[in-house]
Coordinates of C-alpha atoms in Angstrom, one line a residue:
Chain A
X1211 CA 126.0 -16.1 80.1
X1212 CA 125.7 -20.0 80.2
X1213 CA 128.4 -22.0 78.9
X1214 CA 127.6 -23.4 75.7
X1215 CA 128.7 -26.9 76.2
X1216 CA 126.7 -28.0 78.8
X1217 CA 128.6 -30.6 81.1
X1218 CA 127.6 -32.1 84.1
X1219 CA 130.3 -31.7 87.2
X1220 CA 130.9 -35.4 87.3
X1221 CA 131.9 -35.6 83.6
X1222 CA 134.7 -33.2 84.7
X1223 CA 136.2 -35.7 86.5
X1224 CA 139.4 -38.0 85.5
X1225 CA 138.0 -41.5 85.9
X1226 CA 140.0 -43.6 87.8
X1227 CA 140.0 -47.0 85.9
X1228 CA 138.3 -49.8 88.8
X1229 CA 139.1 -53.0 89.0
X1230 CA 136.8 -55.4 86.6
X1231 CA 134.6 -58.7 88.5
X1232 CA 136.2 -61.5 88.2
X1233 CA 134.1 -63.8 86.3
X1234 CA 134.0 -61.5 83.2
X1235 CA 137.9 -62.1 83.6
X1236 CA 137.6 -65.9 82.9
X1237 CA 135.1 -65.2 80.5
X1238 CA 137.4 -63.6 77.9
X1239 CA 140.4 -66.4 78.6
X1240 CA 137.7 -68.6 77.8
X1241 CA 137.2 -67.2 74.3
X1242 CA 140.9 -66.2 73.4
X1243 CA 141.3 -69.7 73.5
X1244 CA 139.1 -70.9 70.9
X1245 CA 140.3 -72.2 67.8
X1246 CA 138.2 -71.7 64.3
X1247 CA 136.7 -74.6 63.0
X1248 CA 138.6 -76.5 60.2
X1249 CA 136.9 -75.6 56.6
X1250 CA 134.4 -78.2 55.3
X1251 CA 136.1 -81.1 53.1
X1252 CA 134.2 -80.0 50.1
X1253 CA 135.3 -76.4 50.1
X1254 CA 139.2 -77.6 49.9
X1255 CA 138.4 -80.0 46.9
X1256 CA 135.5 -77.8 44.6
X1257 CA 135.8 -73.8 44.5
X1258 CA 132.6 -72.6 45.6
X1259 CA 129.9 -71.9 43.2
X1260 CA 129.8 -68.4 41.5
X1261 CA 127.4 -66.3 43.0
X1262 CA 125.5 -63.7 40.9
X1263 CA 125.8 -60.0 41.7
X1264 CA 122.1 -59.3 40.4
X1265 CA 119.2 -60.7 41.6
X1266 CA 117.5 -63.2 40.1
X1267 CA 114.6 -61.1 39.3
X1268 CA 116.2 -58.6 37.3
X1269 CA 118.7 -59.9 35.1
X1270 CA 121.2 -57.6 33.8
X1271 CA 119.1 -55.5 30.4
X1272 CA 120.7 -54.2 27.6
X1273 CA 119.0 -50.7 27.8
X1274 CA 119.6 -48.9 30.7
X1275 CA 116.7 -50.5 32.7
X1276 CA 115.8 -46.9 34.5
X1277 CA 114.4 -45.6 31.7
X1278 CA 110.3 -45.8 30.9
X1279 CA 110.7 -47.6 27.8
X1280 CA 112.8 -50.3 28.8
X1281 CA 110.3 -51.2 31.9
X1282 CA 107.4 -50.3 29.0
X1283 CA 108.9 -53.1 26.9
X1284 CA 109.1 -55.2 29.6
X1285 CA 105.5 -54.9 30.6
X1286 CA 104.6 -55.5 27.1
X1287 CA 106.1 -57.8 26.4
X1288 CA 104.9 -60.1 30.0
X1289 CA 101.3 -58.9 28.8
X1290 CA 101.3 -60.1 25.5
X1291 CA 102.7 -63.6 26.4
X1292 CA 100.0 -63.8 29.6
X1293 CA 97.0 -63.0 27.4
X1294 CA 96.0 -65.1 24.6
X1295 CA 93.3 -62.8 23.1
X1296 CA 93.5 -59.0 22.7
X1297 CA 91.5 -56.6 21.2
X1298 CA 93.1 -53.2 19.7
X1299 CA 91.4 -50.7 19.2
X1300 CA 92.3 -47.1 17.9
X1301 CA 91.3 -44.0 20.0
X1302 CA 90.7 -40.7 18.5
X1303 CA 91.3 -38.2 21.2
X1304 CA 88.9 -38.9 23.8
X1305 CA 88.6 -37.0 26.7
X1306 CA 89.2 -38.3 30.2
X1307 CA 85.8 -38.5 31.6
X1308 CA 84.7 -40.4 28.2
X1309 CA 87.5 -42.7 29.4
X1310 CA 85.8 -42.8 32.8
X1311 CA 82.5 -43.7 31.2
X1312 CA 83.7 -46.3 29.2
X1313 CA 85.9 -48.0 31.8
X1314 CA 83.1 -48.1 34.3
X1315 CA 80.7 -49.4 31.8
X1316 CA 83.3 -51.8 31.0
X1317 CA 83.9 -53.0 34.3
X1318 CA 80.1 -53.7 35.3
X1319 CA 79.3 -55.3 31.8
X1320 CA 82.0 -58.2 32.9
X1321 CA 81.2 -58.3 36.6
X1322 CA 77.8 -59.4 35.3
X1323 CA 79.0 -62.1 33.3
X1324 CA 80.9 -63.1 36.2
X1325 CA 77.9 -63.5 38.0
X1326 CA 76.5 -65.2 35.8
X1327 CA 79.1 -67.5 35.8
X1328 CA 79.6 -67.8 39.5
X1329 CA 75.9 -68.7 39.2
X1330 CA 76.4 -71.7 36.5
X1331 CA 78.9 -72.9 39.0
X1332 CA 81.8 -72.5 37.2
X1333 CA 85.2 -71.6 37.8
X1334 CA 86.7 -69.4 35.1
X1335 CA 85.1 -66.1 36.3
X1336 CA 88.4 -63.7 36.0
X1337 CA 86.2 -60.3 34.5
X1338 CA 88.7 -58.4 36.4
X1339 CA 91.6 -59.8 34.7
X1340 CA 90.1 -57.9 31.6
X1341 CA 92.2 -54.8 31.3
X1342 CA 91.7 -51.9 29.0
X1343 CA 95.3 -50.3 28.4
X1344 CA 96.5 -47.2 25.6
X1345 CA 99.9 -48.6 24.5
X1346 CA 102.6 -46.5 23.2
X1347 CA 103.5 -47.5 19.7
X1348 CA 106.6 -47.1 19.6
X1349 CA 107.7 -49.9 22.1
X1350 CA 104.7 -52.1 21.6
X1351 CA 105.9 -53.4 18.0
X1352 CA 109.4 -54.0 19.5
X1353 CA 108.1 -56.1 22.3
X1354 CA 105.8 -57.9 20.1
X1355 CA 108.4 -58.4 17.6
X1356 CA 110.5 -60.1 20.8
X1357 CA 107.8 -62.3 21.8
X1358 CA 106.7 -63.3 18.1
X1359 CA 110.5 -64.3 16.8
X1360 CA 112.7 -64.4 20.1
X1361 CA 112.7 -68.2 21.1
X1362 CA 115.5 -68.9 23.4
X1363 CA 114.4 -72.2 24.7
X1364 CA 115.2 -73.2 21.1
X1365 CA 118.7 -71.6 20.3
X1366 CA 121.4 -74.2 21.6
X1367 CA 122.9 -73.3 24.9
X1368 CA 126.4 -71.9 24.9
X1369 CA 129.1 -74.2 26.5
X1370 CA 129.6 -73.5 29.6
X1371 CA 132.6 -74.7 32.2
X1372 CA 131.4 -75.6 35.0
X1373 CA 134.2 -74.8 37.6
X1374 CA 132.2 -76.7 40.5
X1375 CA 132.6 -79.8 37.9
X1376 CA 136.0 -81.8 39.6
X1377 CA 136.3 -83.1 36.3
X1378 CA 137.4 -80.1 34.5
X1379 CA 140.8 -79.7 35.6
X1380 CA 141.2 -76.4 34.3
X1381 CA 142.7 -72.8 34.9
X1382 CA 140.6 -70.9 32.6
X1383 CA 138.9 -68.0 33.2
X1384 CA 135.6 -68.2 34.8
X1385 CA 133.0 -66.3 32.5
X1386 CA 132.3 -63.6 35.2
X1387 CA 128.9 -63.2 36.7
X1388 CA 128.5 -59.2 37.0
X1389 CA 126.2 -57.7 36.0
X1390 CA 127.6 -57.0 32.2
X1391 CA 124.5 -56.8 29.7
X1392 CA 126.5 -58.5 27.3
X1393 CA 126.8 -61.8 28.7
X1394 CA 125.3 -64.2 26.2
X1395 CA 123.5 -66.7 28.6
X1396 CA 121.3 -64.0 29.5
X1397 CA 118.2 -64.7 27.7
X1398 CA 115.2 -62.5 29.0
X1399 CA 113.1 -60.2 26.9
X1400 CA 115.5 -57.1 27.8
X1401 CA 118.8 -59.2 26.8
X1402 CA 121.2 -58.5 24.4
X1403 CA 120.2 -61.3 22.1
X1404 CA 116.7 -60.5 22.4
X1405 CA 117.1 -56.7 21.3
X1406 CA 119.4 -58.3 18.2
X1407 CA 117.0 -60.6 17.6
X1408 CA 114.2 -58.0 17.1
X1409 CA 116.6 -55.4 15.0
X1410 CA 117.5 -58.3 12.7
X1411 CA 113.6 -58.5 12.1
X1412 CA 113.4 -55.1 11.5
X1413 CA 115.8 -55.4 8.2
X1414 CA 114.6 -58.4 7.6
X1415 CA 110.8 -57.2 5.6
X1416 CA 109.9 -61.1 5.1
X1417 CA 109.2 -61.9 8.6
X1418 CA 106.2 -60.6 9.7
X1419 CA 103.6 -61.3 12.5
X1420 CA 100.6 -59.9 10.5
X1421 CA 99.8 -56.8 12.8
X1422 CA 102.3 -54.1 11.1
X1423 CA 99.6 -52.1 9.3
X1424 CA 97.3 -51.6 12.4
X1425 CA 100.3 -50.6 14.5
X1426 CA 100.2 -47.0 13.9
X1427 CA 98.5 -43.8 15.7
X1428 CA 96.8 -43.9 19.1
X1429 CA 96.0 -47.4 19.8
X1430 CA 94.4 -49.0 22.9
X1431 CA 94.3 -52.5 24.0
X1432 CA 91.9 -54.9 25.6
X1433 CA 93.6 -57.9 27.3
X1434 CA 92.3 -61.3 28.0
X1435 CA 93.9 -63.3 30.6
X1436 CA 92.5 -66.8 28.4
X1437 CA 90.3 -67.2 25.5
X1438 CA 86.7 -66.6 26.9
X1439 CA 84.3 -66.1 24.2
X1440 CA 81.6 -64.9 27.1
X1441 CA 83.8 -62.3 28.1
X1442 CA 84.8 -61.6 24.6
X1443 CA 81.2 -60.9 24.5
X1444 CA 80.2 -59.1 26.7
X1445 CA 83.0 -56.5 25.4
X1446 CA 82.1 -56.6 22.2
X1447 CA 78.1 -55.1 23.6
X1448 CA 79.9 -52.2 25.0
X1449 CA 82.7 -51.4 22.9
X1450 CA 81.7 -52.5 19.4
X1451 CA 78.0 -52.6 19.5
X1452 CA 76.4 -54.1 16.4
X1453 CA 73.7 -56.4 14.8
X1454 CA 75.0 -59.4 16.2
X1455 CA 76.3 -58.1 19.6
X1456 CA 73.4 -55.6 20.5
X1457 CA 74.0 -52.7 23.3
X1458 CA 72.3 -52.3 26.2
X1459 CA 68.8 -50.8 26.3
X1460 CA 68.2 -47.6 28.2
X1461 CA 66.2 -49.2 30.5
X1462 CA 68.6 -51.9 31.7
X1463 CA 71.8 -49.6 31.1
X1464 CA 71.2 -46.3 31.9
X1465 CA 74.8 -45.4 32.6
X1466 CA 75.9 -46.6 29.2
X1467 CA 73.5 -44.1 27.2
X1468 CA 74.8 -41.4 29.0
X1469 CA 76.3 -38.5 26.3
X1470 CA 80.0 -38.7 28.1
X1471 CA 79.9 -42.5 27.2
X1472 CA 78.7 -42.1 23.9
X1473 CA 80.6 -39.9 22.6
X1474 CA 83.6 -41.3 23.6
X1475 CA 82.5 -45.0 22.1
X1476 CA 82.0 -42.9 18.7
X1477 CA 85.1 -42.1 18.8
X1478 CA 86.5 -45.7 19.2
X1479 CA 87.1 -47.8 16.5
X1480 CA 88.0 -51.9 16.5
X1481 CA 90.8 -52.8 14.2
X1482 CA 91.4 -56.0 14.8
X1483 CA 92.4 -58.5 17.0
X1484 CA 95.3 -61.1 18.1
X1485 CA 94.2 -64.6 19.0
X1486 CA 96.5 -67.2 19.9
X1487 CA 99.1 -65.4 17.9
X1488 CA 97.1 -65.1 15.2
X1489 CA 95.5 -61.9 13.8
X1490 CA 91.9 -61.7 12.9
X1491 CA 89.8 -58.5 11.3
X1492 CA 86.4 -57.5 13.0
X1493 CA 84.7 -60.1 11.0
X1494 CA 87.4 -62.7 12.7
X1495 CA 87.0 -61.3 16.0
X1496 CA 83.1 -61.0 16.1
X1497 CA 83.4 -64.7 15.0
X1498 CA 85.2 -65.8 18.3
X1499 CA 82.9 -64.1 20.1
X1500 CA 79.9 -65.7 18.8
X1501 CA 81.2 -69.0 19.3
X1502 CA 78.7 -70.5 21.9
X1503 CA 79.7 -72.3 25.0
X1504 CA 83.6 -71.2 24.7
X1505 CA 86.0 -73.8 24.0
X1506 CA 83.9 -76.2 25.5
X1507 CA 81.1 -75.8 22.9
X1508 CA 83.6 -75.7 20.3
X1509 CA 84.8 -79.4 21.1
X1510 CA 80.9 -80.7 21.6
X1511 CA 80.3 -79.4 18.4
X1512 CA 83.4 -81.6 17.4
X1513 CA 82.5 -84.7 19.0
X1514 CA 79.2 -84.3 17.2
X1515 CA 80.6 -83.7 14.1
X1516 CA 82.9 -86.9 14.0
X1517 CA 80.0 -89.0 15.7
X1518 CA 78.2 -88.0 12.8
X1519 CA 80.7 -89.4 10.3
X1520 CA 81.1 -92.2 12.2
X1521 CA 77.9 -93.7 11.6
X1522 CA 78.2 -92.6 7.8
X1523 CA 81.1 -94.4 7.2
X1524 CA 80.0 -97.4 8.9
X1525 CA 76.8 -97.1 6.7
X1526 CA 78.7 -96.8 3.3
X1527 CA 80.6 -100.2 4.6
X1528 CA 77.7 -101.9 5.8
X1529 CA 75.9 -100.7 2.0
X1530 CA 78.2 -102.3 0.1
X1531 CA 78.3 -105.6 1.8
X1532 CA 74.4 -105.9 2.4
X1533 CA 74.0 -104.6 -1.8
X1534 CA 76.9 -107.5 -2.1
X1535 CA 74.6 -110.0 0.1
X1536 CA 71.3 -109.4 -1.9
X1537 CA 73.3 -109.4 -4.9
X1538 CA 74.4 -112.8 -4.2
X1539 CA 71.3 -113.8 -2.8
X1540 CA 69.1 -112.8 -5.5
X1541 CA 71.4 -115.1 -7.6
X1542 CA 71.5 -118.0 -5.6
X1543 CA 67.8 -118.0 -5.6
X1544 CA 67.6 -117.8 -9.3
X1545 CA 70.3 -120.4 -9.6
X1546 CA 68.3 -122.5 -7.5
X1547 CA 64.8 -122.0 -9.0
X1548 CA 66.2 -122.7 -12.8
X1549 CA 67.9 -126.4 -11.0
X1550 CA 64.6 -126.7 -9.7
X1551 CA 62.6 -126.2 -13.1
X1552 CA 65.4 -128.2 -14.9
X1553 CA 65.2 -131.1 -12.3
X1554 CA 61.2 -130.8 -12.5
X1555 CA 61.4 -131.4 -16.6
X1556 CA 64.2 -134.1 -16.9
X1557 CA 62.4 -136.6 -15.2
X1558 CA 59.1 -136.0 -17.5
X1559 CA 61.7 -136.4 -20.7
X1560 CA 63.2 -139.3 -18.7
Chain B
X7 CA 95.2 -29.0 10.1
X8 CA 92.4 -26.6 10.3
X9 CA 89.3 -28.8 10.8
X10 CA 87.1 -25.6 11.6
X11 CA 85.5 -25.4 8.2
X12 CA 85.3 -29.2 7.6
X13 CA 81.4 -30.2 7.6
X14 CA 81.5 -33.7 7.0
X15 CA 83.1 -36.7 7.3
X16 CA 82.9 -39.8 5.2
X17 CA 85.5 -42.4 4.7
X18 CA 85.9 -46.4 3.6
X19 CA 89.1 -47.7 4.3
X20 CA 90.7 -51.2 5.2
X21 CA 92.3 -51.4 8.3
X22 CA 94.9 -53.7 7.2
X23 CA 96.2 -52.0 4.0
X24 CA 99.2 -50.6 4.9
X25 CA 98.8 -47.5 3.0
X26 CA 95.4 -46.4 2.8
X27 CA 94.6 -47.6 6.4
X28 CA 97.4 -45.6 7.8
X29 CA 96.5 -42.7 6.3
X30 CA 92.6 -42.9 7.0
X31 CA 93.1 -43.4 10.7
X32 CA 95.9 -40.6 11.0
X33 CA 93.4 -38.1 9.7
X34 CA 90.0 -39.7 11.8
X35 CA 92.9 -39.0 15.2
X36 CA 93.4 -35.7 13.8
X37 CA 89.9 -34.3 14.2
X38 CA 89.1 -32.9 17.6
X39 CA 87.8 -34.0 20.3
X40 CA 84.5 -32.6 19.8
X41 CA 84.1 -33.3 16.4
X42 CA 81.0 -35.1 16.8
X43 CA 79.3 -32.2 17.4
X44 CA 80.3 -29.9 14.9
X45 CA 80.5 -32.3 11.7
X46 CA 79.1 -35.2 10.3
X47 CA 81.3 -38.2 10.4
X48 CA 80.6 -41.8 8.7
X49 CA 83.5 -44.1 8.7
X50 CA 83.3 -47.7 7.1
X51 CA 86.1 -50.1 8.0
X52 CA 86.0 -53.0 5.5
X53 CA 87.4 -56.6 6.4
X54 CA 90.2 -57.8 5.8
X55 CA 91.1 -58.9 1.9
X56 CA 92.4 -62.2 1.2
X57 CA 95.7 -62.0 0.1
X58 CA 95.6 -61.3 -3.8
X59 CA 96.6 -65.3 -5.7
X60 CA 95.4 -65.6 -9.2
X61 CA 92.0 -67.0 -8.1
X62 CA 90.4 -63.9 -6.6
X63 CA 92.4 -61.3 -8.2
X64 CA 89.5 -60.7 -10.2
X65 CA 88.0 -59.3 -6.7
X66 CA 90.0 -56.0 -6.1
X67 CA 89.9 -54.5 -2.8
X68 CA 88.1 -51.4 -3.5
X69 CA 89.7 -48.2 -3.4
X70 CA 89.6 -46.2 -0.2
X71 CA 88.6 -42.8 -0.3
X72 CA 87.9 -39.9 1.6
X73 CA 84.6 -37.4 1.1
X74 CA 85.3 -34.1 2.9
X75 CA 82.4 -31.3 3.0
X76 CA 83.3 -27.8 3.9
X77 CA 81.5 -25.0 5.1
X78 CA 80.6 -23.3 1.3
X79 CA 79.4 -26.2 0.5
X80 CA 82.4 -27.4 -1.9
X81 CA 82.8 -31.8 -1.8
X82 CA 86.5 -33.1 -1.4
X83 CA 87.2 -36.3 -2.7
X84 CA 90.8 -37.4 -2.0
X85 CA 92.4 -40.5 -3.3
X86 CA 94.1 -42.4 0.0
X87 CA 95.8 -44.9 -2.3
X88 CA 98.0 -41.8 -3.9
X89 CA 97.9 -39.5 -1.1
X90 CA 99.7 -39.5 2.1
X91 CA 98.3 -38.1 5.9
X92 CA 100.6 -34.8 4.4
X93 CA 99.1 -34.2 1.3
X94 CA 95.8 -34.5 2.8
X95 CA 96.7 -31.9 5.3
X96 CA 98.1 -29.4 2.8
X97 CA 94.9 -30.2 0.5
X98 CA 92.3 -29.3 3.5
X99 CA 94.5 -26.3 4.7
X100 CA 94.8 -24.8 1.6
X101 CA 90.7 -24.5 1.0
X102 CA 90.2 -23.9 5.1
X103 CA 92.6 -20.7 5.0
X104 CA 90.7 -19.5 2.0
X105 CA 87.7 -20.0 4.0
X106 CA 88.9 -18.6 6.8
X107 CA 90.3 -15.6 4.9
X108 CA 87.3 -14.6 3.1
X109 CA 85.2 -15.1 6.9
X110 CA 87.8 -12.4 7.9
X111 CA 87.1 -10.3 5.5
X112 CA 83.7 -9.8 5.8
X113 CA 84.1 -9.6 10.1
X114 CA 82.5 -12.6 11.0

């Protein structure tokens, strides 16, 4: 039998310790010597700056930040400030391939308007920005209730000692920078004061953002990185189809007539929508997406508008002191004919 | 909720009122997903109202209301303003399980 522990013969050996080269010798004299360098001057005078023990990209949360509805709230919260128009729309039980459908319709309904915008030359082509998402409604209202009412930038900032400061000759405790969810200068969406500030809303029945009765049941939502009334559009042919934002004919669409499609857009209904942070009805939605020319249109129209006053009210002025100037004139002329007749009959009685 | 005897489908609701809305959309998710197919269904969403100040208060919103058609041919009309998503259910069951009780009986 082999041994188990398989040595070489020359392992067996004791090693005889050799004698080292020389210049490796010198080299370690060389270091022992060395002294460390003298702290820099502004270490001995400040303390260093407080380091965080998190970073900077995820600040401490209140809720244990593993679980789905804290990174949930967080998404929803990050989507609802980055898109100033949404659609929502209430789903009843579609199936996945009726999902499918629609998404793909969807998709190449704004990839043509993107074309056609790449086409005009301009630069606000972002179709695939346009997402179509089924939110859970339980964390949606909570994050919208936190981006609606939760304003740090305009709570005043807690006092804070700055120990880097020379000036503050102090002892006190440093406010310490672990990660404790608790500390009150956090101020993200998943702080402390941001969940109070959301709870206190939900006692508080006065306060509301307008989109409380459609947040209920299976909801969907369609986000739009800016307001694009084209886009806006071109969603409204496939989604919502009516009247004033006909669907594609067969012949151009086949795709979207198919039965998996249709069904599933049956099944679809539009509730409302939130623009700008305002809530409109279908009416109010259809209306910003019949809006012609964008935001761009909207301010021609503007500029016509008030050009149009313009010249009225500099008419109305001008009336009144032309009517003034023929007033006057008319007079003077009458004056001026009755000196004329008097001066024509006091020389004959003269 | 047994929608297997339900025929047809026809509902006006506002989205926005908190009360009949809710209730109109809880029962239009609780329909399967093939619905479609086996019953008629009409829904009317109506706009928004203004909020109610003495002006237009003589413009109510009107009512909301739910038309249900069943198999035998009897009409359901329930009230969404008075009843809520449970009160529909127990009002549809209670006809659908006399439906289905009588199909039962004669082994259909």
């Amino acid at each position: 039998m082999p041994p188990r522990l398989r040595l070489r013969p020359e392992h067996l050996r004791t090693r005889i310790p050799q004698q080292r080269p020389s210049h490796q010798q010198c080299r370690y004299a060389s270091l022992a010597t060395a002294t460390t360098p003298a702290p820099p001057i502004e270490q001995t005078i400040h303390s260093s700056p407080l380091i965080a023990r998190y970073p900077p990209t995820q600040p401490p949360s209140y809720k244990p930040p593993e679980f789905r509805k804290s990174q949930l709230h967080r998404q929803y919260a990050s989507l609802l400030r980055s898109s100033p128009l949404m659609l929502l729309f209430q789903h009843n039980n579609l199936r996945s391939v009726e999902w499918v459908g629609i998404r793909r319709e969807l998709a190449a309904a704004l990839r043509k308007v993107d074309e056609s915008l790449a086409a005009d030359g301009r630069p606000d082509y972002f179709g695939d920005g346009v997402k179509l998402q089924i939110i859970q409604k339980g964390i949606f209202p909570s994050a919208l209730k936190v981006v609606e009412f939760y304003h740090p930038e305009q709570q005043p900032q807690a006092p804070v000692h700055h120990p880097t400061d020379p000036a503050t000759a102090t002892s006190a405790t440093i406010p310490d920078t672990l990660a404790a969810s608790d500390d009150t200068r956090l101020t993200h969406g998943l702080s402390r004061t941001a969940h109070e500030v959301a709870e206190a809303n939900r006692r508080n029945k006065k306060l509301k953002h307008g989109l409380e009765p459609l947040l209920s049941g299976p909801l969907v939502l369609v986000t739009f990185p800016t307001v694009s009334p084209r886009h806006l559009k071109a969603v409204f042919e496939i989604l919502a189809p009516n009247k004033e934002f006909p669907a594609p004919k067969r012949k151009a669409n086949p795709g979207y007539h198919e039965p998996a499609v249709q069904s599933g857009l049956q099944k679809l209904m539009m509730l409302g929508a939130r623009v700008e942070g305002k809530v409109f009805d279908m009416e109010g939605a259809r209306w910003v997406g019949s809006i012609e020319g964008g935001l761009d249109g909207l301010r021609a129209q503007l500029v016509a508008m008030l050009q149009g006053v313009g010249a009225g009210i500099t008419n109305t002025l001008e009336s009144a002191g032309k009517s003034l100037y023929f007033t006057m004139e008319g007079r003077r002329s009458i004056l001026e004919d009755e000196q004329k007749a008097q001066a024509g009959e006091a020389p004959k009685e003269g | 909720m047994i929608t297997k005897f339900i025929t047809s489908v026809s509902t006006t609701f506002s989205p926005f009122n908190a009360r009949s809305g809710k209730t109109a959309r809880s029962f239009l998710a609780l329909l399967p997903p093939n619905a479609r197919q086996n019953m008629k269904i009409d829904v009317k969403m109506l706009p928004r109202a203004a909020p109610s100040t003495s002006s237009n208060s003589a413009k109510p919103e009107p009512a909301a209301v739910l038309l249900l058609g069943f198999k035998d041919g009897k009409q359901m009309s329930l009230d969404l303003e008075k009843l809520k998503i449970k009160d529909v259910q127990e009002e549809v069951d209670r006809h659908s399980r006399l439906l289905g009780r009588q199909e039962e009986l004669t082994g259909n």
